[in-house]
CSV table of C-alpha atoms in Angstrom, one decimal:
chain,number,residue,atom,x,y,z
A,1,UNK,CA,36.1,-53.5,32.3
A,2,UNK,CA,33.8,-53.5,35.3
A,3,UNK,CA,36.0,-51.0,37.2
A,4,UNK,CA,35.7,-47.2,36.9
A,5,UNK,CA,37.3,-45.4,34.0
A,6,UNK,CA,40.3,-44.3,36.0
A,7,UNK,CA,41.3,-48.0,36.4
A,8,UNK,CA,41.1,-48.5,32.6
A,9,UNK,CA,43.5,-45.6,32.1
A,10,UNK,CA,45.8,-46.8,34.8
A,11,UNK,CA,45.9,-50.3,33.5
A,12,UNK,CA,46.7,-49.1,29.9
A,13,UNK,CA,49.4,-46.8,31.2
A,14,UNK,CA,51.0,-49.6,33.3
A,15,UNK,CA,51.1,-52.0,30.3
A,16,UNK,CA,52.6,-49.3,28.1
A,17,UNK,CA,55.4,-48.8,30.7
A,18,UNK,CA,56.1,-52.5,31.0
A,19,UNK,CA,56.5,-52.7,27.2
A,20,UNK,CA,58.6,-49.6,26.8
A,21,UNK,CA,62.3,-49.7,26.0
A,22,UNK,CA,63.5,-48.0,29.2
A,23,UNK,CA,61.7,-50.3,31.7
A,24,UNK,CA,63.5,-53.6,32.4
A,25,UNK,CA,60.8,-55.4,34.4
A,26,UNK,CA,60.0,-57.6,31.4
A,27,UNK,CA,62.9,-56.8,29.1
A,28,UNK,CA,65.5,-57.8,31.7
A,29,UNK,CA,63.7,-60.9,32.9
A,30,UNK,CA,63.5,-63.7,30.3
A,31,UNK,CA,61.6,-66.1,32.6
A,32,UNK,CA,59.0,-63.5,33.5
A,33,UNK,CA,58.7,-62.4,29.9
A,34,UNK,CA,58.1,-66.0,28.8
A,35,UNK,CA,55.2,-66.2,31.2
A,36,UNK,CA,53.7,-62.8,30.5
A,37,UNK,CA,53.9,-62.7,26.7
A,38,UNK,CA,52.5,-65.5,24.4
A,39,UNK,CA,53.2,-65.7,20.7
A,40,UNK,CA,50.0,-64.7,18.8
A,41,UNK,CA,50.2,-67.8,16.6
A,42,UNK,CA,50.0,-70.0,19.7
A,43,UNK,CA,47.1,-68.2,21.3
A,44,UNK,CA,43.4,-69.1,21.0
A,45,UNK,CA,41.3,-66.0,21.1
A,46,UNK,CA,38.0,-66.0,23.0
A,47,UNK,CA,35.2,-63.4,23.5
A,48,UNK,CA,36.7,-60.5,25.4
A,49,UNK,CA,33.9,-60.3,27.9
A,50,UNK,CA,30.8,-62.2,29.1
A,51,UNK,CA,28.2,-60.5,27.1
A,52,UNK,CA,25.0,-60.2,29.1
A,53,UNK,CA,23.0,-58.1,26.6
A,54,UNK,CA,23.5,-57.0,23.0
A,55,UNK,CA,21.9,-54.0,21.2
A,56,UNK,CA,22.3,-53.1,17.6
A,57,UNK,CA,21.7,-49.6,16.3
A,58,UNK,CA,21.0,-48.3,12.8
A,59,UNK,CA,23.2,-45.2,12.8
A,60,UNK,CA,24.4,-44.8,9.2
A,61,UNK,CA,22.2,-42.3,7.2
A,62,UNK,CA,23.7,-43.7,4.0
A,63,UNK,CA,22.7,-47.3,4.8
A,64,UNK,CA,19.3,-46.4,6.1
A,65,UNK,CA,18.6,-44.3,3.0
A,66,UNK,CA,19.8,-47.0,0.6
A,67,UNK,CA,17.6,-49.6,2.3
A,68,UNK,CA,14.7,-47.3,2.4
A,69,UNK,CA,14.9,-46.5,-1.3
A,70,UNK,CA,15.0,-50.2,-2.1
A,71,UNK,CA,11.9,-51.1,-0.1
A,72,UNK,CA,9.9,-47.8,0.1
A,73,UNK,CA,11.2,-45.5,-2.7
A,74,UNK,CA,13.1,-42.2,-2.6
A,75,UNK,CA,10.2,-40.2,-1.2
A,76,UNK,CA,10.0,-42.4,1.9
A,77,UNK,CA,13.6,-43.5,2.3
A,78,UNK,CA,14.0,-42.4,5.9
A,79,UNK,CA,11.3,-43.0,8.4
A,80,UNK,CA,10.0,-39.9,10.2
A,81,UNK,CA,11.8,-40.8,13.5
A,82,UNK,CA,15.2,-41.6,12.0
A,83,UNK,CA,16.8,-38.1,12.4
A,84,UNK,CA,15.3,-37.7,15.9
A,85,UNK,CA,16.6,-40.7,17.7
A,86,UNK,CA,19.2,-43.5,17.3
A,87,UNK,CA,17.1,-46.4,16.1
A,88,UNK,CA,18.0,-49.8,17.6
A,89,UNK,CA,16.8,-53.3,18.5
A,90,UNK,CA,17.7,-55.8,21.1
A,91,UNK,CA,19.8,-58.7,19.7
A,92,UNK,CA,20.7,-62.1,20.8
A,93,UNK,CA,23.8,-62.2,23.1
A,94,UNK,CA,24.1,-66.0,23.1
A,95,UNK,CA,25.0,-66.2,19.4
A,96,UNK,CA,27.8,-63.5,19.5
A,97,UNK,CA,31.0,-65.4,18.6
A,98,UNK,CA,34.7,-64.6,18.2
A,99,UNK,CA,36.5,-64.2,14.9
A,100,UNK,CA,37.3,-67.6,13.2
A,101,UNK,CA,34.1,-69.3,14.3
A,102,UNK,CA,32.2,-70.7,11.3
A,103,UNK,CA,28.6,-69.6,10.8
A,104,UNK,CA,25.9,-72.0,9.7
A,105,UNK,CA,23.5,-70.9,6.9
A,106,UNK,CA,20.2,-70.5,8.7
A,107,UNK,CA,16.8,-71.9,7.9
A,108,UNK,CA,13.5,-70.2,8.4
A,109,UNK,CA,10.3,-69.1,6.7
A,110,UNK,CA,10.8,-67.6,3.3
A,111,UNK,CA,8.2,-65.9,1.1
A,112,UNK,CA,9.5,-66.3,-2.5
A,113,UNK,CA,8.8,-63.7,-5.2
A,114,UNK,CA,5.3,-64.3,-6.6
A,115,UNK,CA,4.3,-66.8,-3.9
A,116,UNK,CA,1.1,-66.4,-2.0
A,117,UNK,CA,2.3,-68.4,1.1
A,118,UNK,CA,5.7,-68.8,2.8
A,119,UNK,CA,7.8,-71.9,2.7
A,120,UNK,CA,10.4,-73.3,5.1
A,121,UNK,CA,14.0,-73.7,3.9
A,122,UNK,CA,17.6,-72.5,3.9
A,123,UNK,CA,18.2,-68.8,3.4
A,124,UNK,CA,19.1,-67.9,-0.2
A,125,UNK,CA,20.1,-64.3,0.6
A,126,UNK,CA,22.8,-64.6,3.2
A,127,UNK,CA,24.6,-61.3,3.8
A,128,UNK,CA,27.3,-59.7,5.9
A,129,UNK,CA,27.0,-56.3,7.7
A,130,UNK,CA,30.1,-54.3,8.2
A,131,UNK,CA,29.7,-52.8,11.7
A,132,UNK,CA,31.7,-51.8,14.8
A,133,UNK,CA,30.6,-52.2,18.4
A,134,UNK,CA,31.6,-50.8,21.8
A,135,UNK,CA,31.6,-52.6,25.1
A,136,UNK,CA,30.0,-51.0,28.1
A,137,UNK,CA,32.4,-50.5,31.0
A,138,UNK,CA,32.3,-49.3,34.5
A,139,UNK,CA,30.1,-50.4,37.4
A,140,UNK,CA,26.6,-51.6,36.5
A,141,UNK,CA,24.0,-48.8,36.5
A,142,UNK,CA,20.9,-48.8,38.6
A,143,UNK,CA,17.5,-49.6,37.1
A,144,UNK,CA,15.7,-46.3,36.6
A,145,UNK,CA,18.8,-44.2,36.4
A,146,UNK,CA,19.7,-42.8,32.9
A,147,UNK,CA,23.3,-42.1,31.9
A,148,UNK,CA,23.4,-38.4,31.0
A,149,UNK,CA,25.2,-37.8,27.8
A,150,UNK,CA,28.0,-35.8,29.5
A,151,UNK,CA,28.8,-39.0,31.6
A,152,UNK,CA,28.7,-41.6,28.8
A,153,UNK,CA,32.4,-41.6,28.3
A,154,UNK,CA,32.7,-43.2,31.8
A,155,UNK,CA,30.7,-46.2,30.4
A,156,UNK,CA,32.2,-46.7,26.9
A,157,UNK,CA,35.2,-49.0,27.4
A,158,UNK,CA,36.5,-49.7,23.9
A,159,UNK,CA,35.6,-50.9,20.4
A,160,UNK,CA,35.7,-54.1,18.2
A,161,UNK,CA,34.8,-55.0,14.7
A,162,UNK,CA,31.4,-56.7,14.2
A,163,UNK,CA,29.7,-58.7,11.5
A,164,UNK,CA,26.0,-58.8,12.0
A,165,UNK,CA,25.3,-61.7,9.7
A,166,UNK,CA,21.9,-61.3,8.1
A,167,UNK,CA,19.5,-63.6,6.2
A,168,UNK,CA,17.7,-61.0,4.1
A,169,UNK,CA,14.9,-63.3,2.9
A,170,UNK,CA,14.0,-64.5,6.4
A,171,UNK,CA,14.3,-61.0,7.6
A,172,UNK,CA,12.0,-59.6,4.9
A,173,UNK,CA,9.1,-61.9,5.7
A,174,UNK,CA,9.4,-61.7,9.5
A,175,UNK,CA,10.3,-58.1,10.4
A,176,UNK,CA,6.8,-56.6,10.3
A,177,UNK,CA,5.7,-55.4,12.8
A,178,UNK,CA,8.3,-56.0,15.5
A,179,UNK,CA,11.6,-56.0,13.6
A,180,UNK,CA,14.5,-58.5,13.1
A,181,UNK,CA,14.4,-62.0,14.7
A,182,UNK,CA,15.5,-65.2,13.1
A,183,UNK,CA,17.1,-63.3,10.2
A,184,UNK,CA,19.7,-61.9,12.6
A,185,UNK,CA,19.9,-64.1,15.7
A,186,UNK,CA,21.8,-67.1,14.2
A,187,UNK,CA,25.2,-65.4,14.5
A,188,UNK,CA,27.2,-62.2,15.2
A,189,UNK,CA,31.0,-62.2,14.8
A,190,UNK,CA,33.2,-59.8,16.7
A,191,UNK,CA,37.0,-59.3,16.7
A,192,UNK,CA,38.6,-60.5,20.0
A,193,UNK,CA,40.8,-57.4,20.5
A,194,UNK,CA,39.1,-54.5,22.3
A,195,UNK,CA,40.8,-51.2,21.3
A,196,UNK,CA,40.4,-48.8,24.2
A,197,UNK,CA,38.8,-45.4,23.8
A,198,UNK,CA,42.0,-43.8,25.1
A,199,UNK,CA,43.9,-45.3,22.3
A,200,UNK,CA,41.4,-43.9,19.8
A,201,UNK,CA,41.4,-40.3,21.0
A,202,UNK,CA,44.0,-39.1,18.5
A,203,UNK,CA,41.7,-40.2,15.7
A,204,UNK,CA,38.7,-38.2,16.8
A,205,UNK,CA,37.1,-36.0,14.1
A,206,UNK,CA,34.0,-33.7,14.0
A,207,UNK,CA,30.7,-35.6,13.6
A,208,UNK,CA,28.6,-34.9,10.5
A,209,UNK,CA,26.1,-32.1,11.0
A,210,UNK,CA,22.8,-33.2,12.6
A,211,UNK,CA,19.7,-31.5,11.2
A,212,UNK,CA,17.3,-31.1,13.0
A,213,UNK,CA,19.3,-30.4,16.1
A,214,UNK,CA,19.1,-33.3,18.6
A,215,UNK,CA,16.8,-33.0,21.6
A,216,UNK,CA,18.4,-31.8,24.8
A,217,UNK,CA,19.3,-35.3,26.2
A,218,UNK,CA,21.1,-36.1,22.9
A,219,UNK,CA,22.9,-32.8,22.6
A,220,UNK,CA,26.6,-32.7,23.6
A,221,UNK,CA,29.2,-30.0,23.4
A,222,UNK,CA,31.8,-32.2,21.7
A,223,UNK,CA,30.0,-34.2,19.0
A,224,UNK,CA,32.9,-36.2,17.8
A,225,UNK,CA,33.2,-39.4,15.8
A,226,UNK,CA,36.2,-41.5,14.9
A,227,UNK,CA,38.2,-41.8,11.7
A,228,UNK,CA,38.4,-45.6,11.5
A,229,UNK,CA,39.2,-47.1,8.1
A,230,UNK,CA,37.0,-50.2,7.4
A,231,UNK,CA,36.8,-52.8,4.7
A,232,UNK,CA,35.5,-56.2,3.9
A,233,UNK,CA,37.0,-59.1,1.9
A,234,UNK,CA,35.4,-62.3,0.7
A,235,UNK,CA,37.4,-65.5,0.2
A,236,UNK,CA,35.6,-68.1,-1.9
A,237,UNK,CA,36.2,-71.7,-1.1
A,238,UNK,CA,39.7,-72.6,-2.1
A,239,UNK,CA,40.4,-69.0,-3.2
A,240,UNK,CA,42.0,-65.9,-1.8
A,241,UNK,CA,40.7,-62.8,-0.1
A,242,UNK,CA,39.2,-60.2,-2.4
A,243,UNK,CA,38.1,-56.7,-1.3
A,244,UNK,CA,34.5,-55.9,-1.9
A,245,UNK,CA,34.1,-52.6,0.0
A,246,UNK,CA,36.0,-49.8,1.8
A,247,UNK,CA,34.5,-47.2,4.1
A,248,UNK,CA,35.0,-45.2,7.3
A,249,UNK,CA,33.3,-45.1,10.7
A,250,UNK,CA,33.3,-41.3,10.5
A,251,UNK,CA,30.3,-41.5,8.1
A,252,UNK,CA,27.9,-42.5,10.9
A,253,UNK,CA,25.2,-40.0,11.8
A,254,UNK,CA,24.6,-40.9,15.5
A,255,UNK,CA,27.6,-40.9,17.9
A,256,UNK,CA,28.5,-43.5,20.5
A,257,UNK,CA,27.6,-41.1,23.3
A,258,UNK,CA,24.2,-40.5,21.8
A,259,UNK,CA,23.6,-44.2,21.4
A,260,UNK,CA,24.3,-44.9,25.0
A,261,UNK,CA,22.4,-41.8,26.3
A,262,UNK,CA,19.3,-42.8,24.3
A,263,UNK,CA,19.5,-46.5,25.3
A,264,UNK,CA,19.4,-45.5,29.0
A,265,UNK,CA,17.2,-42.4,28.9
A,266,UNK,CA,14.1,-44.5,29.9
A,267,UNK,CA,15.9,-45.9,32.9
A,268,UNK,CA,17.2,-49.1,31.3
A,269,UNK,CA,20.2,-50.3,33.3
A,270,UNK,CA,23.4,-51.5,31.6
A,271,UNK,CA,26.1,-53.8,32.8
A,272,UNK,CA,29.9,-54.1,32.1
A,273,UNK,CA,30.3,-56.4,29.1
A,274,UNK,CA,27.1,-55.3,27.3
A,275,UNK,CA,27.7,-55.0,23.6
A,276,UNK,CA,26.4,-52.1,21.5
A,277,UNK,CA,26.6,-52.4,17.7
A,278,UNK,CA,26.8,-49.4,15.4
A,279,UNK,CA,24.6,-50.7,12.6
A,280,UNK,CA,25.9,-51.2,9.1
A,281,UNK,CA,28.6,-48.6,8.3
A,282,UNK,CA,28.1,-47.3,4.7
A,283,UNK,CA,29.6,-44.3,3.0
A,284,UNK,CA,28.2,-42.0,0.3
A,285,UNK,CA,29.7,-43.9,-2.7
A,286,UNK,CA,28.8,-47.3,-4.0
A,287,UNK,CA,32.1,-48.9,-3.2
A,288,UNK,CA,31.6,-47.8,0.4
A,289,UNK,CA,28.4,-49.7,1.0
A,290,UNK,CA,28.7,-52.0,4.0
A,291,UNK,CA,26.4,-54.9,3.0
A,292,UNK,CA,25.8,-57.1,-0.1
A,293,UNK,CA,22.2,-55.9,0.0
A,294,UNK,CA,23.5,-52.5,-1.0
A,295,UNK,CA,26.4,-53.6,-3.1
A,296,UNK,CA,24.2,-55.8,-5.3
A,297,UNK,CA,21.2,-53.3,-4.9
A,298,UNK,CA,18.9,-56.1,-3.6
A,299,UNK,CA,20.3,-58.6,-6.1
A,300,UNK,CA,20.0,-56.4,-9.2
A,301,UNK,CA,23.8,-56.2,-9.7
A,302,UNK,CA,26.7,-58.6,-9.4
A,303,UNK,CA,29.6,-58.0,-7.1
A,304,UNK,CA,33.1,-58.9,-8.4
A,305,UNK,CA,35.0,-61.4,-6.2
A,306,UNK,CA,38.2,-62.1,-8.0
A,307,UNK,CA,37.3,-64.1,-11.1
A,308,UNK,CA,33.9,-64.9,-9.6
A,309,UNK,CA,30.8,-62.8,-8.9
A,310,UNK,CA,28.3,-62.7,-6.1
A,311,UNK,CA,24.9,-61.2,-5.3
A,312,UNK,CA,24.8,-62.8,-1.8
A,313,UNK,CA,27.1,-65.2,0.1
A,314,UNK,CA,27.6,-68.8,-1.0
A,315,UNK,CA,28.5,-71.8,1.1
A,316,UNK,CA,32.2,-71.9,1.7
A,317,UNK,CA,32.7,-68.1,1.4
A,318,UNK,CA,34.8,-66.7,4.2
A,319,UNK,CA,34.1,-63.0,5.1
A,320,UNK,CA,36.7,-60.9,6.9
A,321,UNK,CA,36.2,-57.4,8.3
A,322,UNK,CA,39.3,-55.3,8.8
A,323,UNK,CA,39.7,-51.9,10.5
A,324,UNK,CA,42.5,-49.5,11.4
A,325,UNK,CA,43.2,-45.9,12.4
A,326,UNK,CA,46.3,-44.1,10.9
A,327,UNK,CA,47.7,-40.7,11.5
A,328,UNK,CA,51.1,-39.1,11.5
A,329,UNK,CA,52.8,-42.4,10.9
A,330,UNK,CA,51.0,-44.2,13.8
A,331,UNK,CA,48.6,-47.0,12.9
A,332,UNK,CA,46.3,-48.9,15.3
A,333,UNK,CA,44.6,-52.1,14.0
A,334,UNK,CA,41.6,-53.9,15.2
A,335,UNK,CA,42.7,-57.4,14.1
A,336,UNK,CA,40.4,-59.7,12.1
A,337,UNK,CA,36.7,-60.4,12.2
A,338,UNK,CA,36.5,-63.5,10.1
A,339,UNK,CA,33.9,-66.2,9.6
A,340,UNK,CA,33.2,-69.0,7.0
A,341,UNK,CA,29.7,-69.9,5.8
A,342,UNK,CA,28.8,-73.5,6.4
A,343,UNK,CA,25.9,-75.3,4.6
A,344,UNK,CA,22.5,-75.4,6.3
A,345,UNK,CA,21.7,-78.5,8.2
């Protein structure tokens, strides 16, 4: 990951050759094959890189509009800067965890409806956020040196699924004026398999039109996005997985290239292993909303989960994010991004 892009491509090509039918290096050597290939059921997955820094963007126009309508009304749904720059915030790298790690319901300050003062307690409005993220690759950049948008592909290594767990009640009270803090920093789950950008190239599609036209440092000649099918299931305690939403990564307004170009335009340096989240991926229809905040419309509706319903997550619920690309009979999966909610301490 820390090597130049040419090394990523060479490594992928070498692995493909070793696993191909007409190369006998592994196929014809059972002893070597036993050392090189481990059954997935016998493997314990870890974080795919040492994550030094983590940034989360807010790149879905549908998600941003929905949340804006809920809290500010239709006339002020999008903030004036939203279509001019990829909004983001600096997250907490220490609490990024691999799929399968339980997540403890957080405690914090809550300001209940009608109350004049906050109280301290466990979050009552625990939510998932359906996201994807990319790992920064290549040699570390120098402080003060932006990455021009035409060079960003040299620093976008590959992608994972990401669940940016969110405590909506803690977040609502704390976020003014500096943004998310304790409502986000208690846990972020990612899938352990990094799908390389080379593997995703066949699934590139045109990016949605951007109006107004981006400023020059955000303008690129090939404004593509990726057609990645995404979904979320919830498994109640003792139950089975039930689908609650399906959407696509292609609905995002801001591209990966624009996110990285904007992140570094002020001279901020990045390192291999840095994680960049997309923000909640929501589509135009209700069933394509990527959070319970939207699916329940801030708790005004119930969400069917098998023979049960939810407005927000309950203790014992297990959330799983899934993603895959499919075209011309070829399917590439991202694995699982799963986490179970444990009671607050």
